[in-house]
Amino acid sequence: MTDSALPTTSREWRLLSRPVGWPKPEDFELAEAEIRRPGRGEVLVRNAYVSVDPYMRGRMSSAKSYVAPFELGKAMQGGAVGEVVASEAEGVSVGDHVLHFGGWREYATVDAKQAVKVDPDAAPLSTYLGVLGMTGLTAYAGLLRTAAFKEGDSVFVSGAAGAVGSQVGQIARLKGASRVIGSAGSDEKVKLLVEEYGFDAAFNYKNGPVAEQLRAAAPDGIDVYFDNVGGDHLEAAIGALNENGRIAICGMISVYNNTEPAPGPKNLARLIQTRGRIEGLLVGDHYDLQPQFVQEVGAWVRSGELKYRETVVEGIENNLEAFLGVLRGDNTGKMIVKL
């Protein structure tokens, strides 16, 4: 595409007001913005796919967190992958495909140092936002490093049909777990976990108390709990934890839209008895594992040993609805918006 053929404007989503409780459409706007041509060391990318993820809810708040909040009236950010249509950066050419953080918009002008080249012939472009992207690395690092998984461990994963949870369970199985248990929010997702992803047992948390269902699925207890949900799932996992068990806290989607602090687990004292450990997880602390992750998980994806699902929503105008869908649990696997 020649410079003269490039569009002059691009649509982008902006945060207008900080949501209280569940985000509402009036908290956002889809606006038209002028496309800035790249300066020295920059590239202009036409986004093909953009990511929506649960952590973005936290960035809509002004509360101090591990990542800066979205600025009001400015374009929001998130993972995206697309084609370079203009470049002023050495080593990046027009026609290259890159992974970057200028999502929630159709075109993004980004610092080439903040963009990573990806190969659309090695794997579908969308996978670099999911199974081979940040969510995949989160699963890999969280299970193997934070939770210190070892062969023979019994593993419980909440939010197990989501982008991270589904990979955690499969990696545990491929690495020799004695038993893999998952929870999900529908009978259809439970069936998927067992029949397609190879979980040994799974349950629908809406069908009864989590603690009772976990006890039935893991009568001998669990060694590792990978937490995407928090709340009653965390309390149930502490109750089922074996001696020297480990809990990796990746997310707590059940409390993200609460307007009052959620009560903590009532059984934390049990960690004394089990010598259990709880540790929080941020993927940004584990980028050193990226080459190892891409090599190992990429091979599993190519061989078909590790399966993945994507829920694809079409059109930038549906970006917000796709994000709200993630908070509701509408997605199976990674939620992605195709532009």
PDB file of C-alpha atoms in Angstrom, residues 36-157:
ATOM      1  CA  ARG A  36      -0.559   9.624  12.591  1.00  0.00           C
ATOM      2  CA  ARG A  37       2.095   8.714  10.053  1.00  0.00           C
ATOM      3  CA  PRO A  38       5.074   6.914  11.617  1.00  0.00           C
ATOM      4  CA  GLY A  39       8.058   8.923  12.760  1.00  0.00           C
ATOM      5  CA  ARG A  40      11.612   7.676  13.051  1.00  0.00           C
ATOM      6  CA  GLY A  41      11.718   4.171  14.554  1.00  0.00           C
ATOM      7  CA  GLU A  42       7.942   3.736  14.264  1.00  0.00           C
ATOM      8  CA  VAL A  43       5.595   1.608  12.169  1.00  0.00           C
ATOM      9  CA  LEU A  44       1.959   1.978  11.174  1.00  0.00           C
ATOM     10  CA  VAL A  45      -0.016  -1.240  11.579  1.00  0.00           C
ATOM     11  CA  ARG A  46      -3.388  -2.170  10.136  1.00  0.00           C
ATOM     12  CA  ASN A  47      -4.788  -4.379  12.874  1.00  0.00           C
ATOM     13  CA  ALA A  48      -6.186  -7.727  11.788  1.00  0.00           C
ATOM     14  CA  TYR A  49      -7.131  -9.061  15.237  1.00  0.00           C
ATOM     15  CA  VAL A  50      -7.364  -7.391  18.635  1.00  0.00           C
ATOM     16  CA  SER A  51      -7.591  -8.972  22.053  1.00  0.00           C
ATOM     17  CA  VAL A  52     -10.054  -8.402  24.891  1.00  0.00           C
ATOM     18  CA  ASP A  53      -9.072  -9.750  28.299  1.00  0.00           C
ATOM     19  CA  PRO A  54     -10.428  -9.729  31.870  1.00  0.00           C
ATOM     20  CA  TYR A  55      -7.494  -7.678  33.229  1.00  0.00           C
ATOM     21  CA  MET A  56      -8.688  -4.716  31.149  1.00  0.00           C
ATOM     22  CA  ARG A  57     -11.510  -4.201  33.657  1.00  0.00           C
ATOM     23  CA  GLY A  58      -8.893  -3.216  36.244  1.00  0.00           C
ATOM     24  CA  ARG A  59      -7.395  -0.633  33.884  1.00  0.00           C
ATOM     25  CA  MET A  60     -10.791   1.081  33.677  1.00  0.00           C
ATOM     26  CA  SER A  61     -10.502   1.947  37.372  1.00  0.00           C
ATOM     27  CA  SER A  62      -8.267   4.700  38.761  1.00  0.00           C
ATOM     28  CA  ALA A  63      -7.183   2.486  41.669  1.00  0.00           C
ATOM     29  CA  LYS A  64      -3.441   1.901  41.950  1.00  0.00           C
ATOM     30  CA  SER A  65      -2.508  -1.387  40.327  1.00  0.00           C
ATOM     31  CA  TYR A  66       0.347  -3.180  38.580  1.00  0.00           C
ATOM     32  CA  VAL A  67      -0.511  -1.422  35.305  1.00  0.00           C
ATOM     33  CA  ALA A  68      -1.476   2.210  34.633  1.00  0.00           C
ATOM     34  CA  PRO A  69      -5.202   2.930  34.238  1.00  0.00           C
ATOM     35  CA  PHE A  70      -6.665   3.830  30.859  1.00  0.00           C
ATOM     36  CA  GLU A  71      -6.739   7.598  30.347  1.00  0.00           C
ATOM     37  CA  LEU A  72     -10.184   9.146  30.019  1.00  0.00           C
ATOM     38  CA  GLY A  73     -10.930  10.419  26.520  1.00  0.00           C
ATOM     39  CA  LYS A  74      -7.939   8.570  25.022  1.00  0.00           C
ATOM     40  CA  ALA A  75      -7.824   5.354  23.003  1.00  0.00           C
ATOM     41  CA  MET A  76      -7.623   2.248  25.160  1.00  0.00           C
ATOM     42  CA  GLN A  77      -4.856  -0.304  24.673  1.00  0.00           C
ATOM     43  CA  GLY A  78      -4.583  -4.048  24.395  1.00  0.00           C
ATOM     44  CA  GLY A  79      -2.886  -6.812  22.476  1.00  0.00           C
ATOM     45  CA  ALA A  80      -3.226  -6.689  18.692  1.00  0.00           C
ATOM     46  CA  VAL A  81      -1.680  -8.306  15.650  1.00  0.00           C
ATOM     47  CA  GLY A  82      -1.644  -6.902  12.159  1.00  0.00           C
ATOM     48  CA  GLU A  83       0.210  -5.955   8.984  1.00  0.00           C
ATOM     49  CA  VAL A  84       2.747  -3.148   8.712  1.00  0.00           C
ATOM     50  CA  VAL A  85       1.512  -0.664   6.071  1.00  0.00           C
ATOM     51  CA  ALA A  86       4.142   2.055   6.603  1.00  0.00           C
ATOM     52  CA  SER A  87       7.540   1.852   8.259  1.00  0.00           C
ATOM     53  CA  GLU A  88      10.247   4.244   9.357  1.00  0.00           C
ATOM     54  CA  ALA A  89      12.014   1.537  11.375  1.00  0.00           C
ATOM     55  CA  GLU A  90      15.091  -0.446  10.468  1.00  0.00           C
ATOM     56  CA  GLY A  91      14.440  -4.168  10.226  1.00  0.00           C
ATOM     57  CA  VAL A  92      10.661  -3.861   9.861  1.00  0.00           C
ATOM     58  CA  SER A  93       9.257  -3.705   6.333  1.00  0.00           C
ATOM     59  CA  VAL A  94       5.864  -2.994   4.836  1.00  0.00           C
ATOM     60  CA  GLY A  95       4.076  -6.348   4.614  1.00  0.00           C
ATOM     61  CA  ASP A  96       5.600  -7.717   7.828  1.00  0.00           C
ATOM     62  CA  HIS A  97       3.193  -8.880  10.529  1.00  0.00           C
ATOM     63  CA  VAL A  98       3.695  -7.747  14.118  1.00  0.00           C
ATOM     64  CA  LEU A  99       2.273  -8.272  17.581  1.00  0.00           C
ATOM     65  CA  HIS A 100       1.937  -5.053  19.562  1.00  0.00           C
ATOM     66  CA  PHE A 101      -0.129  -3.296  22.233  1.00  0.00           C
ATOM     67  CA  GLY A 102      -2.129  -0.802  20.170  1.00  0.00           C
ATOM     68  CA  GLY A 103      -5.446  -2.613  20.261  1.00  0.00           C
ATOM     69  CA  TRP A 104      -9.019  -1.273  20.512  1.00  0.00           C
ATOM     70  CA  ARG A 105      -8.463   0.519  17.158  1.00  0.00           C
ATOM     71  CA  GLU A 106      -8.247  -0.192  13.440  1.00  0.00           C
ATOM     72  CA  TYR A 107      -4.812   1.363  12.789  1.00  0.00           C
ATOM     73  CA  ALA A 108      -1.996   1.869  15.288  1.00  0.00           C
ATOM     74  CA  THR A 109       1.247   3.840  15.078  1.00  0.00           C
ATOM     75  CA  VAL A 110       3.709   2.106  17.408  1.00  0.00           C
ATOM     76  CA  ASP A 111       7.376   2.153  18.361  1.00  0.00           C
ATOM     77  CA  ALA A 112       8.964  -0.723  16.443  1.00  0.00           C
ATOM     78  CA  LYS A 113      10.891  -1.691  19.588  1.00  0.00           C
ATOM     79  CA  GLN A 114       7.528  -2.416  21.232  1.00  0.00           C
ATOM     80  CA  ALA A 115       6.396  -4.637  18.342  1.00  0.00           C
ATOM     81  CA  VAL A 116       7.335  -8.283  17.810  1.00  0.00           C
ATOM     82  CA  LYS A 117       7.477  -9.811  14.342  1.00  0.00           C
ATOM     83  CA  VAL A 118       5.276 -12.895  13.931  1.00  0.00           C
ATOM     84  CA  ASP A 119       5.069 -15.432  11.124  1.00  0.00           C
ATOM     85  CA  PRO A 120       1.559 -15.984   9.698  1.00  0.00           C
ATOM     86  CA  ASP A 121       2.841 -19.080   7.873  1.00  0.00           C
ATOM     87  CA  ALA A 122       3.989 -20.759  11.121  1.00  0.00           C
ATOM     88  CA  ALA A 123       0.626 -20.315  12.872  1.00  0.00           C
ATOM     89  CA  PRO A 124      -2.620 -18.418  12.259  1.00  0.00           C
ATOM     90  CA  LEU A 125      -2.253 -14.730  13.166  1.00  0.00           C
ATOM     91  CA  SER A 126      -4.953 -14.926  15.843  1.00  0.00           C
ATOM     92  CA  THR A 127      -2.991 -17.536  17.823  1.00  0.00           C
ATOM     93  CA  TYR A 128      -0.348 -14.925  18.687  1.00  0.00           C
ATOM     94  CA  LEU A 129      -2.982 -13.259  20.882  1.00  0.00           C
ATOM     95  CA  GLY A 130      -3.962 -16.497  22.585  1.00  0.00           C
ATOM     96  CA  VAL A 131      -2.457 -19.962  22.607  1.00  0.00           C
ATOM     97  CA  LEU A 132       0.981 -18.702  21.455  1.00  0.00           C
ATOM     98  CA  GLY A 133       0.630 -15.238  23.006  1.00  0.00           C
ATOM     99  CA  MET A 134       0.276 -13.599  26.401  1.00  0.00           C
ATOM    100  CA  THR A 135      -2.499 -15.903  27.617  1.00  0.00           C
ATOM    101  CA  GLY A 136      -0.495 -18.974  26.638  1.00  0.00           C
ATOM    102  CA  LEU A 137       2.644 -17.721  28.375  1.00  0.00           C
ATOM    103  CA  THR A 138       0.544 -16.913  31.450  1.00  0.00           C
ATOM    104  CA  ALA A 139      -0.637 -20.523  31.596  1.00  0.00           C
ATOM    105  CA  TYR A 140       2.841 -21.925  30.998  1.00  0.00           C
ATOM    106  CA  ALA A 141       4.694 -19.723  33.493  1.00  0.00           C
ATOM    107  CA  GLY A 142       1.942 -19.837  36.096  1.00  0.00           C
ATOM    108  CA  LEU A 143       1.733 -23.604  36.172  1.00  0.00           C
ATOM    109  CA  LEU A 144       5.387 -24.527  35.760  1.00  0.00           C
ATOM    110  CA  ARG A 145       7.113 -21.682  37.630  1.00  0.00           C
ATOM    111  CA  THR A 146       4.661 -20.024  40.047  1.00  0.00           C
ATOM    112  CA  ALA A 147       2.832 -23.203  41.026  1.00  0.00           C
ATOM    113  CA  ALA A 148       6.044 -25.279  40.694  1.00  0.00           C
ATOM    114  CA  PHE A 149       4.152 -28.125  39.018  1.00  0.00           C
ATOM    115  CA  LYS A 150       5.836 -31.512  39.084  1.00  0.00           C
ATOM    116  CA  GLU A 151       4.988 -34.820  37.479  1.00  0.00           C
ATOM    117  CA  GLY A 152       2.356 -36.712  39.452  1.00  0.00           C
ATOM    118  CA  ASP A 153       0.637 -33.607  40.851  1.00  0.00           C
ATOM    119  CA  SER A 154      -3.153 -33.423  40.983  1.00  0.00           C
ATOM    120  CA  VAL A 155      -4.217 -30.090  39.451  1.00  0.00           C
ATOM    121  CA  PHE A 156      -7.434 -28.064  39.749  1.00  0.00           C
ATOM    122  CA  VAL A 157      -8.101 -25.166  37.361  1.00  0.00           C
TER     123      VAL A 157
END
